[in-house]
Each structure stands twice: as structure tokens, then as C-alpha cells.
Coordinates of C-alpha atoms in Angstrom, one line a residue:
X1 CA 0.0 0.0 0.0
X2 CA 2.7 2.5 0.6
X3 CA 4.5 2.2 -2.8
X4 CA 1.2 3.2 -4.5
X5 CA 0.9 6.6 -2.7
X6 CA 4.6 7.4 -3.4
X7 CA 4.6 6.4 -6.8
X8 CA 1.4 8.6 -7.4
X9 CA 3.1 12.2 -5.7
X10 CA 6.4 10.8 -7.8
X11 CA 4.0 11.1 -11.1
X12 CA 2.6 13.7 -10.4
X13 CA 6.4 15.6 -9.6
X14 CA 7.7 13.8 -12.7
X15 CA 4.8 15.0 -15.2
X16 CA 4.4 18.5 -14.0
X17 CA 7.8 19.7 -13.3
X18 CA 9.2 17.7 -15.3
X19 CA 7.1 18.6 -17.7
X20 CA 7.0 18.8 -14.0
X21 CA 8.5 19.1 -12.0
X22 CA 11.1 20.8 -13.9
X23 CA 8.1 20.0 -14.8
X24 CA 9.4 19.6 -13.8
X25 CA 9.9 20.6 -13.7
X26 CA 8.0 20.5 -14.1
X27 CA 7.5 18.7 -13.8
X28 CA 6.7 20.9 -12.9
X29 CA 6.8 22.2 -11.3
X30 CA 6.4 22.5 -13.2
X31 CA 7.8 34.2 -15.3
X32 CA 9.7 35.9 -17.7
X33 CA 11.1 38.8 -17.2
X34 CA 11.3 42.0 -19.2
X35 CA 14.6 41.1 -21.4
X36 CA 13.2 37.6 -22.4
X37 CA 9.9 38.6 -23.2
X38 CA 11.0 40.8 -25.4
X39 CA 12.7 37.9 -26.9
X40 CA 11.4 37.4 -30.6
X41 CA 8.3 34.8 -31.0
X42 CA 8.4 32.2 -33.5
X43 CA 5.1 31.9 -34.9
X44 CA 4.0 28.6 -34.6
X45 CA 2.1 27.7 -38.2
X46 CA 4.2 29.3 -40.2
X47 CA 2.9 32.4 -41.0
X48 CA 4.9 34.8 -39.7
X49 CA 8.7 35.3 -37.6
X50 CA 12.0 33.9 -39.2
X51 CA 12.1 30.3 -40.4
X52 CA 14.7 27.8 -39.7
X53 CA 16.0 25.9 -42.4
X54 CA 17.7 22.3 -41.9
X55 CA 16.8 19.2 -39.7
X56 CA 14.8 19.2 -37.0
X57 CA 17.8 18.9 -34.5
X58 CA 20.5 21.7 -34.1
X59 CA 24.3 20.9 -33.8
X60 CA 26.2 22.6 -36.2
X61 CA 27.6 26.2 -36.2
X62 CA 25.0 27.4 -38.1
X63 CA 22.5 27.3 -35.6
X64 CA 24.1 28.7 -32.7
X65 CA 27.0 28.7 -30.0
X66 CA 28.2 24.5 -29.6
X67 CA 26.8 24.0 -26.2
X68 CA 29.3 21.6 -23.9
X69 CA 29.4 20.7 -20.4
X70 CA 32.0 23.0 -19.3
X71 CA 29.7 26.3 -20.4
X72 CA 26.6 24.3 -19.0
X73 CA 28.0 24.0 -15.9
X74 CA 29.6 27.9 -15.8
X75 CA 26.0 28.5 -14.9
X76 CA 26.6 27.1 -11.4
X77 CA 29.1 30.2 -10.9
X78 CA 25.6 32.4 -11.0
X79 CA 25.3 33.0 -7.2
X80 CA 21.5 33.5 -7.7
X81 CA 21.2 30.5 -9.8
X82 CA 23.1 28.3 -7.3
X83 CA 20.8 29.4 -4.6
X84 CA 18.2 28.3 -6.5
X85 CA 18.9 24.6 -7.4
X86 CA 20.1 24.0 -3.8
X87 CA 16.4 25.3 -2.4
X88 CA 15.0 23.2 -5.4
X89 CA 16.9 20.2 -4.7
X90 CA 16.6 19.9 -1.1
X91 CA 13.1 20.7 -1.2
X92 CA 12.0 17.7 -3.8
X93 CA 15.0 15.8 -1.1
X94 CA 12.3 16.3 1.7
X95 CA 9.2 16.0 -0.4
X96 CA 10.6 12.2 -1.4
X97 CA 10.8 11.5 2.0
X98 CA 7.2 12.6 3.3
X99 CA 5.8 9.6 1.2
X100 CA 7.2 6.8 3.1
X101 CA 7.4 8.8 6.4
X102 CA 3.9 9.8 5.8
X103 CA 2.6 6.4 4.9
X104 CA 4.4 4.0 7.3
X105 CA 3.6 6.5 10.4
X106 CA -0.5 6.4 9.4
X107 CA -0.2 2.8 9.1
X108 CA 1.5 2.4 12.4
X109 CA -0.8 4.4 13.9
X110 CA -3.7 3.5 13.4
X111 CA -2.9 -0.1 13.2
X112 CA -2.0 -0.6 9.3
X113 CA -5.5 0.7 8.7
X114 CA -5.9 1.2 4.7
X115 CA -8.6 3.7 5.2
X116 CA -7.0 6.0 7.3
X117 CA -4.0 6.6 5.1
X118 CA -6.6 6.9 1.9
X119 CA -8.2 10.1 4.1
X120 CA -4.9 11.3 4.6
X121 CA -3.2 11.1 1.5
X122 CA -6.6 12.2 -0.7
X123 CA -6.5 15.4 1.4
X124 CA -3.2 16.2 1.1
X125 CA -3.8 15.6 -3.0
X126 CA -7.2 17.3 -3.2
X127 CA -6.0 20.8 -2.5
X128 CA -3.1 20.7 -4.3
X129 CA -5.7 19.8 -7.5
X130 CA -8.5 21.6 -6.2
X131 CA -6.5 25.4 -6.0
X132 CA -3.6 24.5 -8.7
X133 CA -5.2 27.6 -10.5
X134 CA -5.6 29.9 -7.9
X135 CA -1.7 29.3 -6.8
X136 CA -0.9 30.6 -10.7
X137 CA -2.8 33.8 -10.3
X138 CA -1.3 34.2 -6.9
X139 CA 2.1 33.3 -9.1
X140 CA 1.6 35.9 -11.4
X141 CA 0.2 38.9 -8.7
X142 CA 3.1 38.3 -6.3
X143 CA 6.6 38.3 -6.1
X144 CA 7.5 35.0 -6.5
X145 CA 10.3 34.8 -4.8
X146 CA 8.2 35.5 -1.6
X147 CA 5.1 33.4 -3.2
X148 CA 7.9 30.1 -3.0
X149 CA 9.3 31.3 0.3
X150 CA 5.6 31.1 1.5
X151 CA 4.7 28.1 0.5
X152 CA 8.3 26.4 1.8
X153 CA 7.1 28.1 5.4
X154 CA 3.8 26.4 5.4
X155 CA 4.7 23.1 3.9
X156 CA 7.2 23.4 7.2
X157 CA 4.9 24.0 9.5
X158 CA 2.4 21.0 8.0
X159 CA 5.6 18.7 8.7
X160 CA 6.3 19.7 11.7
X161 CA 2.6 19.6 12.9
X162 CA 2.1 16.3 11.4
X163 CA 5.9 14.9 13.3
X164 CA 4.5 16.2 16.8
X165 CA 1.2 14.4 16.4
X166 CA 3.0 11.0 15.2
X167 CA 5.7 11.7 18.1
X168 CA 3.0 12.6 20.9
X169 CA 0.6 9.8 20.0
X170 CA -1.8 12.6 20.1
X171 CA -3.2 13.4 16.6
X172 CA -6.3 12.3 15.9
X173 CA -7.0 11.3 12.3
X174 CA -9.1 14.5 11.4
X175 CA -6.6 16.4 12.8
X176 CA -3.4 14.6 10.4
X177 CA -6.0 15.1 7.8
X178 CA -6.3 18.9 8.3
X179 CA -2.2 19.2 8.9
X180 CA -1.7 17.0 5.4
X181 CA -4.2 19.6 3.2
X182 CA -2.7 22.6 4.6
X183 CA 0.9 20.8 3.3
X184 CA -1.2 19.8 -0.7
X185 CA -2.0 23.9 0.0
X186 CA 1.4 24.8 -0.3
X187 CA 2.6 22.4 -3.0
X188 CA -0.2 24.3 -5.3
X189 CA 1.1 27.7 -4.4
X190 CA 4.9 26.5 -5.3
X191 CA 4.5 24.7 -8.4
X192 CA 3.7 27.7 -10.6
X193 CA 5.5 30.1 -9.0
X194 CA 8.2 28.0 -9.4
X195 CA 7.9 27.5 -13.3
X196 CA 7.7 31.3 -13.6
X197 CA 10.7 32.3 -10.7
X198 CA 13.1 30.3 -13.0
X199 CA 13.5 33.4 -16.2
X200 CA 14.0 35.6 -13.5
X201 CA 17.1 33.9 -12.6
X202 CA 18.5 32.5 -15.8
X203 CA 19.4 34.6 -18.8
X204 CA 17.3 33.8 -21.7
X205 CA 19.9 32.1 -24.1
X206 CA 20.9 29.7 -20.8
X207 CA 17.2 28.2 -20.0
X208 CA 17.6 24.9 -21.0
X209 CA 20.6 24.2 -19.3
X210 CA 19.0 25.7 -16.1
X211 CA 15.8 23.8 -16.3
X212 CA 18.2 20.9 -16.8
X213 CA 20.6 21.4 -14.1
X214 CA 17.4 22.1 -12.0
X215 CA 16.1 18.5 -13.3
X216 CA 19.2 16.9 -12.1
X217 CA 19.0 18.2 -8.8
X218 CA 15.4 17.1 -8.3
X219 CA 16.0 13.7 -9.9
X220 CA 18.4 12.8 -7.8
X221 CA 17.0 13.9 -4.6
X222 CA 14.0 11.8 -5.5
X223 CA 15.8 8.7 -6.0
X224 CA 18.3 9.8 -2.7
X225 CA 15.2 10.5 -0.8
X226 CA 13.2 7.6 -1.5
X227 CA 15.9 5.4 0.3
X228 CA 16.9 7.6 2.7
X229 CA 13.2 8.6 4.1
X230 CA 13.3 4.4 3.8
X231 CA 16.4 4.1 6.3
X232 CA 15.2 6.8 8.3
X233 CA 11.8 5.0 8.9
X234 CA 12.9 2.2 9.7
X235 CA 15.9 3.5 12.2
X236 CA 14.0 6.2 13.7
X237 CA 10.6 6.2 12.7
X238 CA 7.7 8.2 10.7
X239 CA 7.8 11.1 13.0
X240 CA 11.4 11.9 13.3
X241 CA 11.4 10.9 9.2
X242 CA 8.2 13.9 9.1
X243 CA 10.5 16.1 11.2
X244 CA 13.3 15.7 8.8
X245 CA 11.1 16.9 5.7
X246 CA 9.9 19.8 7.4
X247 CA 13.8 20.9 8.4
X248 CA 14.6 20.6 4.7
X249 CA 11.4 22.6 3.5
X250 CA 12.5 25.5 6.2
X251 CA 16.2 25.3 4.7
X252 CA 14.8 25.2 1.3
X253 CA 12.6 28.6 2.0
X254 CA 15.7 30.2 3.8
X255 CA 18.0 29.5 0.5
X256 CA 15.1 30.8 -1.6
X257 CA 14.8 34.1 1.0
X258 CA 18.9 34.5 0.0
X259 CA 17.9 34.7 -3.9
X260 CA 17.4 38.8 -3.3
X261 CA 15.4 39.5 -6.4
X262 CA 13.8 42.9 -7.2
X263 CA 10.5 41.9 -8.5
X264 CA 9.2 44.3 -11.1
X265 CA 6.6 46.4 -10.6
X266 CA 3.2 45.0 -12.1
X267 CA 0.3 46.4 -14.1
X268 CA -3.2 45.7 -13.3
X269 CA -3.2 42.4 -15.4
X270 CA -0.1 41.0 -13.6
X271 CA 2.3 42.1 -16.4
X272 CA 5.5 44.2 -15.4
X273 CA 5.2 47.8 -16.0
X274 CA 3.5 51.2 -14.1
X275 CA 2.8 49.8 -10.1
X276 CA -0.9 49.5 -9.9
X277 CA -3.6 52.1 -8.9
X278 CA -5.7 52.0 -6.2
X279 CA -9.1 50.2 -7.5
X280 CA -7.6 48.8 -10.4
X281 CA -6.4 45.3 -9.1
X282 CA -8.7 42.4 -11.1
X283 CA -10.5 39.8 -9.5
X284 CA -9.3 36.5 -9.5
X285 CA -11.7 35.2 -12.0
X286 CA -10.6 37.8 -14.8
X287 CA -6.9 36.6 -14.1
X288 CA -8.0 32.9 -14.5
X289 CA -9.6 34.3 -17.6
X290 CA -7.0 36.1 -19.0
X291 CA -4.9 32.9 -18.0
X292 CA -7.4 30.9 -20.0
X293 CA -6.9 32.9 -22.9
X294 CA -3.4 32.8 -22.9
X295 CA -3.8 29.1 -22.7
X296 CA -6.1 28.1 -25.4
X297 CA -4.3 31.0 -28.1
X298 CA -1.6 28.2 -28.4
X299 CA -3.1 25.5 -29.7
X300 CA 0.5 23.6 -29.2
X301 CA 0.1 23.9 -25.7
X302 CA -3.5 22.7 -25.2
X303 CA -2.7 19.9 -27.5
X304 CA 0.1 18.6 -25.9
X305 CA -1.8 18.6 -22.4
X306 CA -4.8 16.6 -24.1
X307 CA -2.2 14.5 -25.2
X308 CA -0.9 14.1 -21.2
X309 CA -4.4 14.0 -19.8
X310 CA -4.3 10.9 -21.7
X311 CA -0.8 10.0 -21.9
X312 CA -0.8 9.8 -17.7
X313 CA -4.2 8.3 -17.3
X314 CA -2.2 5.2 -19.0
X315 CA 1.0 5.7 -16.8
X316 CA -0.9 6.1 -13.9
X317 CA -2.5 2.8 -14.6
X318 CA 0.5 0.9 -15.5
X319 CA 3.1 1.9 -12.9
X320 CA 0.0 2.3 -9.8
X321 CA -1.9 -0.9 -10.3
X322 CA -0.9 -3.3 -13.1
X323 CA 3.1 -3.5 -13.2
X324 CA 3.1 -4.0 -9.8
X325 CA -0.4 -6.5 -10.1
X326 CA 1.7 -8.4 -12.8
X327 CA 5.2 -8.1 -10.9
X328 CA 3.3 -9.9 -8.0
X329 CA 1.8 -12.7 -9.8
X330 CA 4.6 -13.6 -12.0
X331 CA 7.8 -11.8 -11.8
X332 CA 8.6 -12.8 -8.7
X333 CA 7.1 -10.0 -6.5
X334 CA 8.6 -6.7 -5.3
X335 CA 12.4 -7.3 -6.2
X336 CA 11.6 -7.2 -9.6
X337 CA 9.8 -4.3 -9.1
X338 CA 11.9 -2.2 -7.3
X339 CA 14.6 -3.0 -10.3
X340 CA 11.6 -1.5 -13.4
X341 CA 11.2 1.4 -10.9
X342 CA 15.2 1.8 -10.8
X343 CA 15.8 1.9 -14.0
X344 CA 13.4 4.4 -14.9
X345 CA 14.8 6.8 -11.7
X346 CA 18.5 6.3 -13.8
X347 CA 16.6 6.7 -16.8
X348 CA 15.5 10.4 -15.8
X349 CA 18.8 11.1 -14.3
X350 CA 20.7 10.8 -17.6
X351 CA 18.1 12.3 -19.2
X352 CA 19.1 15.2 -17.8
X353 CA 22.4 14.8 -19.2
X354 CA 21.2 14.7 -22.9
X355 CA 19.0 17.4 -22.2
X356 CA 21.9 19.8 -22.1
X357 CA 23.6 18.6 -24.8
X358 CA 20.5 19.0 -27.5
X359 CA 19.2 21.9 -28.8
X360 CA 16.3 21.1 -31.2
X361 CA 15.1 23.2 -33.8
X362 CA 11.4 22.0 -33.2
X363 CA 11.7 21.6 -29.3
X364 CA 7.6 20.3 -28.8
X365 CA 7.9 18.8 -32.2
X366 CA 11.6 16.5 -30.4
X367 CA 9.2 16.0 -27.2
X368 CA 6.4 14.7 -28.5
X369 CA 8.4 12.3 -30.4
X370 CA 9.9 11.0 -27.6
X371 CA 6.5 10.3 -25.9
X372 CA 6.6 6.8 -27.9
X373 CA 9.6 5.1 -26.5
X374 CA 7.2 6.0 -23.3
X375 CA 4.7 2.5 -24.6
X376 CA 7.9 0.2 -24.3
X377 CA 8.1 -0.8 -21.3
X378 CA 4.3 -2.0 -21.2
X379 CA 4.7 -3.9 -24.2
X380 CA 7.7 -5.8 -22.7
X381 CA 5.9 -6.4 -19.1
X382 CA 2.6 -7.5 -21.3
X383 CA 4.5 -10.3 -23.2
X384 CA 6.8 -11.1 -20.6
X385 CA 10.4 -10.5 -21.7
X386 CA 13.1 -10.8 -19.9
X387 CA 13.9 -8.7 -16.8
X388 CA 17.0 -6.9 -17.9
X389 CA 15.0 -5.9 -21.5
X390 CA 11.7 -5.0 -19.3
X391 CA 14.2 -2.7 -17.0
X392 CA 15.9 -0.9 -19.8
X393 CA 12.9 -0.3 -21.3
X394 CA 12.1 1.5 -17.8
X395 CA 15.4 3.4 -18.6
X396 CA 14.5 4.2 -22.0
X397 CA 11.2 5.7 -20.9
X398 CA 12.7 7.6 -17.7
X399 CA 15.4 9.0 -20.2
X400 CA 12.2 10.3 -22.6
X401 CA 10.5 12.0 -20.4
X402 CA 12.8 13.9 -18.6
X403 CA 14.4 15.2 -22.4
X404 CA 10.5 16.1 -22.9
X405 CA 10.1 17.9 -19.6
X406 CA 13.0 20.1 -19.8
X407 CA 11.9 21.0 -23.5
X408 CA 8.6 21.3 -22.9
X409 CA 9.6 23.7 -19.8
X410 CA 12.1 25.9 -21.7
X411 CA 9.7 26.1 -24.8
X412 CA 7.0 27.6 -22.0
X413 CA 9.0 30.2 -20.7
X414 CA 10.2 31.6 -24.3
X415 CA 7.3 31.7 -25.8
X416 CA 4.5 32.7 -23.0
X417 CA 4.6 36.2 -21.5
X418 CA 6.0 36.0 -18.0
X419 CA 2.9 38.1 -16.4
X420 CA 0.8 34.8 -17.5
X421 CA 3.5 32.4 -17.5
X422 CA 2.4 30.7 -14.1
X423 CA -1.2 31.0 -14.7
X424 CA -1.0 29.0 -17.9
X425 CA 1.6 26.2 -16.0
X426 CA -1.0 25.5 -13.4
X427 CA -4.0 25.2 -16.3
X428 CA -0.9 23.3 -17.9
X429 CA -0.8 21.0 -14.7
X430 CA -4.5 20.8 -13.9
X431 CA -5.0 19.2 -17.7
X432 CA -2.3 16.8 -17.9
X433 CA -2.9 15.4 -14.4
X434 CA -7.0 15.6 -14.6
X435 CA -7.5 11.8 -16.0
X436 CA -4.6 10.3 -13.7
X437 CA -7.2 9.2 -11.0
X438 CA -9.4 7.9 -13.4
X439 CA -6.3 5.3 -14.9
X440 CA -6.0 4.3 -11.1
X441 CA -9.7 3.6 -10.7
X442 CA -10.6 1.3 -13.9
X443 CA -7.0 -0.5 -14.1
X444 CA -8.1 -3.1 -11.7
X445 CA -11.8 -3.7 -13.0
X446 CA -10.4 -3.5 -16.2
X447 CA -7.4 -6.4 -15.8
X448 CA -9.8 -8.5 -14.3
X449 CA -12.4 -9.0 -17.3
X450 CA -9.6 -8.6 -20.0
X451 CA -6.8 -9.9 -18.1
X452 CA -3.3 -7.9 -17.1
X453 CA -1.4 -8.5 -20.1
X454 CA -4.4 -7.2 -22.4
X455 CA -4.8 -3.9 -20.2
X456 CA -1.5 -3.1 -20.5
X457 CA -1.1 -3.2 -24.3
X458 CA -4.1 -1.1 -23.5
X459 CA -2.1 1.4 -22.2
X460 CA 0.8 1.5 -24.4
X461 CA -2.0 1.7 -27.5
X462 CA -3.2 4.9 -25.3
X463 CA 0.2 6.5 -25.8
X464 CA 0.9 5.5 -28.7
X465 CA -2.7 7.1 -30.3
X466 CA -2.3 10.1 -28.3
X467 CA 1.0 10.7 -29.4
X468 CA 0.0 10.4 -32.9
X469 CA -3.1 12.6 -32.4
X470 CA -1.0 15.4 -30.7
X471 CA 1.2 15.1 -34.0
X472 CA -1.4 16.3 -36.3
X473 CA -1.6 19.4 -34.8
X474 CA 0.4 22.0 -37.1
X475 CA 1.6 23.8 -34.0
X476 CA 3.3 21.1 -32.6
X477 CA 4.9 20.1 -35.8
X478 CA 5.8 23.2 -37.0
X479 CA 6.9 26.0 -33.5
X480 CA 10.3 26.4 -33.5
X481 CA 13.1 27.9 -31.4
X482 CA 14.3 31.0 -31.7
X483 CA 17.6 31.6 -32.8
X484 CA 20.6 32.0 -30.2
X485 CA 21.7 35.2 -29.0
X486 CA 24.1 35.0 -26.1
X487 CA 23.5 36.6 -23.0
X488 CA 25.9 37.0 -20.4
X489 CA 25.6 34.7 -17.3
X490 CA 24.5 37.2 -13.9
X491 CA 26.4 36.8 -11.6
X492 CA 24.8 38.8 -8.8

């Protein structure tokens, strides 16, 4: 019962911020600021801006600067930028530890009681759903450095509320409940401010390598933290483990309080410019309007989260309930498992490390692509291959998405203006993750009438249609990347 909870908050991480959270992440987790929205748009059809001529991947001189590791990395000598992947990283270090601290702690107790940790764990997820909008508009009204530094504080104080009941024996279970939604609060607040808190940091020309090097951090605290909240569980136990994530969410909102921006002033729509007039703030339902609108004018974007609304109801379903269903019943149980599940946490890892390296021409064109390697894996569980191919097709897959989330993040940020940009990341999020419960909910009914193997080609068919739906959108095919223009690395 644990696993299913953490591999359902590591989903939802991995789609948004890696989309999500570089999303990326996001995903995403997953605005821009004056000097890169100013940057030239590419118009996606074809009608208008500059067009690129050659393949659809860059890597010769004539489309740029070569990018290597050693100018990647020069970005880690930005002071602000530094600041900002350690707060990243050891946040997502504490957030994969609250699964198995969380989880293990309600099952001990209230005496391994299924129920209990379904009302915990559905209201710490129904919030974060429920007001994923509202945290972009308050994304895109606030600073957001202070918006992040908020959310950090109160995520904090949910931990450390939820590690004195566990310790005291005192919580009750409407009272964990409570403590848990005020912590799903905070993670709606941060995801989009963190999406648009990243332009203001990075120069334009150095996005990609920053939502990558961002990527790595948080892929390897998840995989860090998923054995470490493990060890610390079973040394300590689930409060000391809860106490631990809320120390690393206070560290992670003292690093972000370091960053020192100067936010810019903001007009009445949320845009930078003249500071606002008395009277003339909107509501919040004409900024989740003009959101909207900023949303559905790109048909590339609100393709590609039809796409994931689909694409994740099928993941969601293969990774929560039928890999596991089929890893019991003839793989030899959670070993095998645990070795599909590592494999894809590598997979995402070096992802990251191709990420910098490739610069594509057609960046959403490259990411949607790579969603079909994405079916592999539950081809190879459904006619059951051999354990090494069925774990590198995990790789394979964790290596695809993570390319796709930091594309799909830096494409975001240069094209969508950065007085919307979190408002659009959250209706961005909301889509994509909107079916995900519903893949959890039929998986089981559905294997049993058609049988495991058959559901799961279900779900790699699933990808694979969506994928090819999403590509006959001209947008998709056709939006490219603008062309290079170097901008010196801050250093403030």
C-alpha cells in the first residue's frame, strides 16, 4: 500500500515539473522577465517570424553557439542561480521523504489501517488539485520569490505539525487530515510560482541548461530520498522521518529568501510595468480568464496537455496498479519491481544529461516524439520478456521524459509572457494530471475482465494514439526555437 501513494506524488512531480517538475519541472513544477519577453516569438504555423532551415535537430555552427558541459556548468558560478537549485533540490529531497514517512507513520498508527491513510493522502492531494489555478494567479500577482518562500514556510509547518502528532501519539486522524491539506496547500502555491521564478534567474539564451541542471538536482533527490526517508523510517521512525522533511522545507525557504530578487513592478493584469492604482487590481476570476486565454491561443500547448491527460491516465495505470499486479503474480514479487522502478529513476537522471547537450530546432515537435519510446516498457511487461529488457525499457522511458520535460519547460518560458506564465503552468498541470485518478480507478476492474497482459497493451496503445493525435496538430509540428543570442551569465 505505501508504494502506490509514493509512486502517485512521484508522477505527479515527474509529469508537472518535469514537464514537471522541472516539470518539472516541471514537472513541474512545473515568469519571464522584461529582457526575455522581449525575446522574438516564433510563430508557430508558419505564418509569420524567421524560419529555420535544416533538420529538425540543431548541432552545427550554423544554428548557434556548440553547447558543452563545461559552459553548461559555468551556470553554477551564477550565485542566484546556485541558490536556487540547492532550495529546489533539497526541497523535492524532503518532499521524497514525506511519502514513506507519511505512509508507514499512518499505518503504524492507526494499526496498518488502509482507510485511514486513503483520508490522509486524498486530502493532502485534493488541494493541491482543487486550487492549482488559484496558486498561478497568486504566481503571477506576487513576487515570487516570496510566493515560493511562503509556500516552503507552510509546507514546514504542515511537517512539523504532522511529526509532533506522530511523536505525541496525540493526533487524531481529522486532525493529520487537516495538517496534510494545509501541506497539498502549499505544493499548489509553489509549483507555478516556481515555473515562472526560474527566467528571472537564468538569462534567456541559458534556460535549457538551467531547467536541466534544476532536473538533475530534483531527480536525484528523488531517488536519494526515497531510500533515505526508507532508512530513516525504519531507524527512527515516521515522525522523526516527518521532522526531517519539514527541516529541509525551512532550509529550502531560507536559500530561496537569500535569492534577493527585485521583483518588477506589475500592471493591473499582472504584467511588469507602471505599479498599480488603487481600485484597479482584477479579480481572481478575470486573471484565470485572461490565464485561460493565454492558454487556449496556443493550440501547441493545449494539444500537448490533451495529449498528457491521456498519456498519464495510461501511466498512472501501469506503474499504480498493473506492473506491480503483474510483478506480484509472475515476476517474482517486489524485487523485480523495485529494479523496473530503478531503471526508470536512472533513466531520468541521464536524461538530464542529454537534455543539455540537445538543442532542437522544433523543441515540442523533439518531445512529442519522444512520448513513444514512453509505450515500451508495457509492451515488454505484457509479453513477458526478460527482466533486464523489461528494466531498460524503464530506462528508455525515464530517459524520454525527462528530455520532454526540460523541452517542454524551456519552450514555456520563451514563448508565453512572463505576467501569465504561471497561470498558464498550473491550467498546464491541472490538464495533464486531470485523468490520472481515473487510470487508477478502472485499471483493476479492467485487468480483471480482460486480463493484465491485455490492459497493458491497452495502455501502451493509449500512448501511442495520443502521441500520434498530438502530432497532427500543425503547431506542434511546425513551432520552432528561436535563434541564439548569447546573454551574459548574472552573476549577482
Amino acid at each position: 500500500m505505501p508504494r502506490s501513494p509514493r509512486r502517485l506524488q512521484g508522477l505527479a512531480n515527474y509529469v508537472r515539473s518535469r514537464r514537471d517538475s522541472c516539470q518539472t519541472p516541471a514537472h513541474s513544477t512545473f515568469g519571464l522577465v522584461t529582457g526575455v519577453t522581449s525575446q522574438r516569438k516564433i510563430d508557430a504555423t508558419g505564418g509569420s517570424g524567421k524560419q529555420h532551415n535544416g533538420s529538425v535537430l540543431s548541432g552545427g555552427r550554423e544554428n548557434g553557439p556548440v553547447h558543452s558541459f563545461k559552459s553548461d556548468l559555468g551556470l553554477l558560478k551564477d550565485r542566484r542561480f546556485t541558490l536556487l537549485l540547492a532550495a529546489r533540490t533539497i526541497s523535492v529531497l524532503g518532499s521524497a521523504f514525506a511519502p514513506v514517512a507519511l505512509a508507514f507513520s499512518i499505518l503504524e498508527r492507526f494499526g496498518k489501517d488502509a482507510t485511514a491513510l486513503s483520508v490522509v493522502l486524498t486530502a493532502e492531494a485534493l488541494p493541491m488539485v482543487v486550487f492549482m489555478l488559484v496558486g498561478g494567479v497568486i504566481a503571477d500577482r506576487f513576487p515570487r520569490q516570496r510566493v515560493m518562500m511562503a509556500g516552503e514556510v507552510i509546507n514546514a509547518l504542515a511537517f512539523f505539525a504532522l511529526a509532533a502528532m506522530i511523536l505525541t501519539g496525540w493526533g487524531s486522524l481529522p486532525a493529520l487530515a487537516t495538517a496534510a491539506a494545509v501541506s497539498g496547500l502549499s505544493m499548489a502555491v509553489i509549483f507555478p510560482a516556481l515555473t515562472g521564478i526560474i527566467p528571472e534567474v537564468v538569462p534567456a539564451d541559458r534556460l535549457q541548461t538551467g531547467n536541466a541542471l534544476l532536473g538533475l538536482g530534483a531527480n536525484s533527490s528523488r531517488v536519494a530520498g526515497a531510500v533515505l526517508g526508507g532508512a530513516t523510517v525504519s531507524v527512527f521512525g515516521g515522525g522523526w522521518a516527518l521532522l526531517v522533511s519539514g527541516a529541509m522545507f525551512a532550509l529550502a525557504a531560507v536559500l530561496i529568501a537569500a535569492l534577493k530578487l527585485t521583483p518588477p513592478a506589475r500592471t493591473p493584469g499582472g504584467a511588469p510595468g507602471p505599479a498599480e492604482k488603487p481600485g484597479e487590481r482584477h479579480s481572481v476570476l478575470a486573471d484565470l480568464r485572461e490565464g485561460w486565454r493565454e492558454f487556449i491561443s496556443r493550440q501547441w500547448i493545449w494539444v500537448v496537455v490533451a495529449q498528457f491527460s491521456l498519456l498519464v491516465m495510461a501511466i498512472q495505470a501501469g506503474h499504480g496498479v498493473l506492473g506491480p499486479l503483474l510483478a506480484a503474480t509472475t515476476m517474482g514479487g517486489a524485487p523485480a519491481w523495485s529494479a523496473f522502478l530503478a531503471g526508470e529513476a536512472v533513466g531520468t537522471i541521464a536524461g538530464v544529461l542529454v537534455s543539455l547537450r540537445v538543442r532542437p530546432r522544433r523543441p515540442i515537435l523533439v518531445g512529442v516524439l519522444l512520448c513513444f519510446p514512453t509505450a515500451v516498457p508495457y509492451v515488454l511487461l505484457a509479453v513477458h520478456a526478460p527482466l533486464w529488457l523489461i528494466v531498460a525499457g524503464a530506462f528508455v522511458l525515464g530517459v524520454s521524459f525527462d528530455v520532454f520535460g526540460v523541452l517542454w519547460q524551456t519552450t514555456m518560458q520563451r514563448e508565453i509572457p512572463g505576467d501569465a506564465l504561471a497561470r498558464v503552468s498550473s491550467y498546464d498541470a491541472l490538464g495533464s494530471m486531470m485523468f490520472g485518478p481515473i487510470g487508477l480507478m478502472v485499471a483493476g476492474p479492467v485487468a480483471a475482465v480482460f486480463g493484465t497482459e491485455a490492459t497493458l497493451l491497452g495502455c501502451a496503445g493509449l500512448v501511442v494514439l495520443s502521441t500520434l493525435a498530438a502530432l497532427l496538430s500543425p503547431a506542434v509540428r511546425n513551432l520552432r526555437a528561436p535563434e541564439p543570442v548569447p546573454t551574459p551569465a548574472s552573476s549577482s
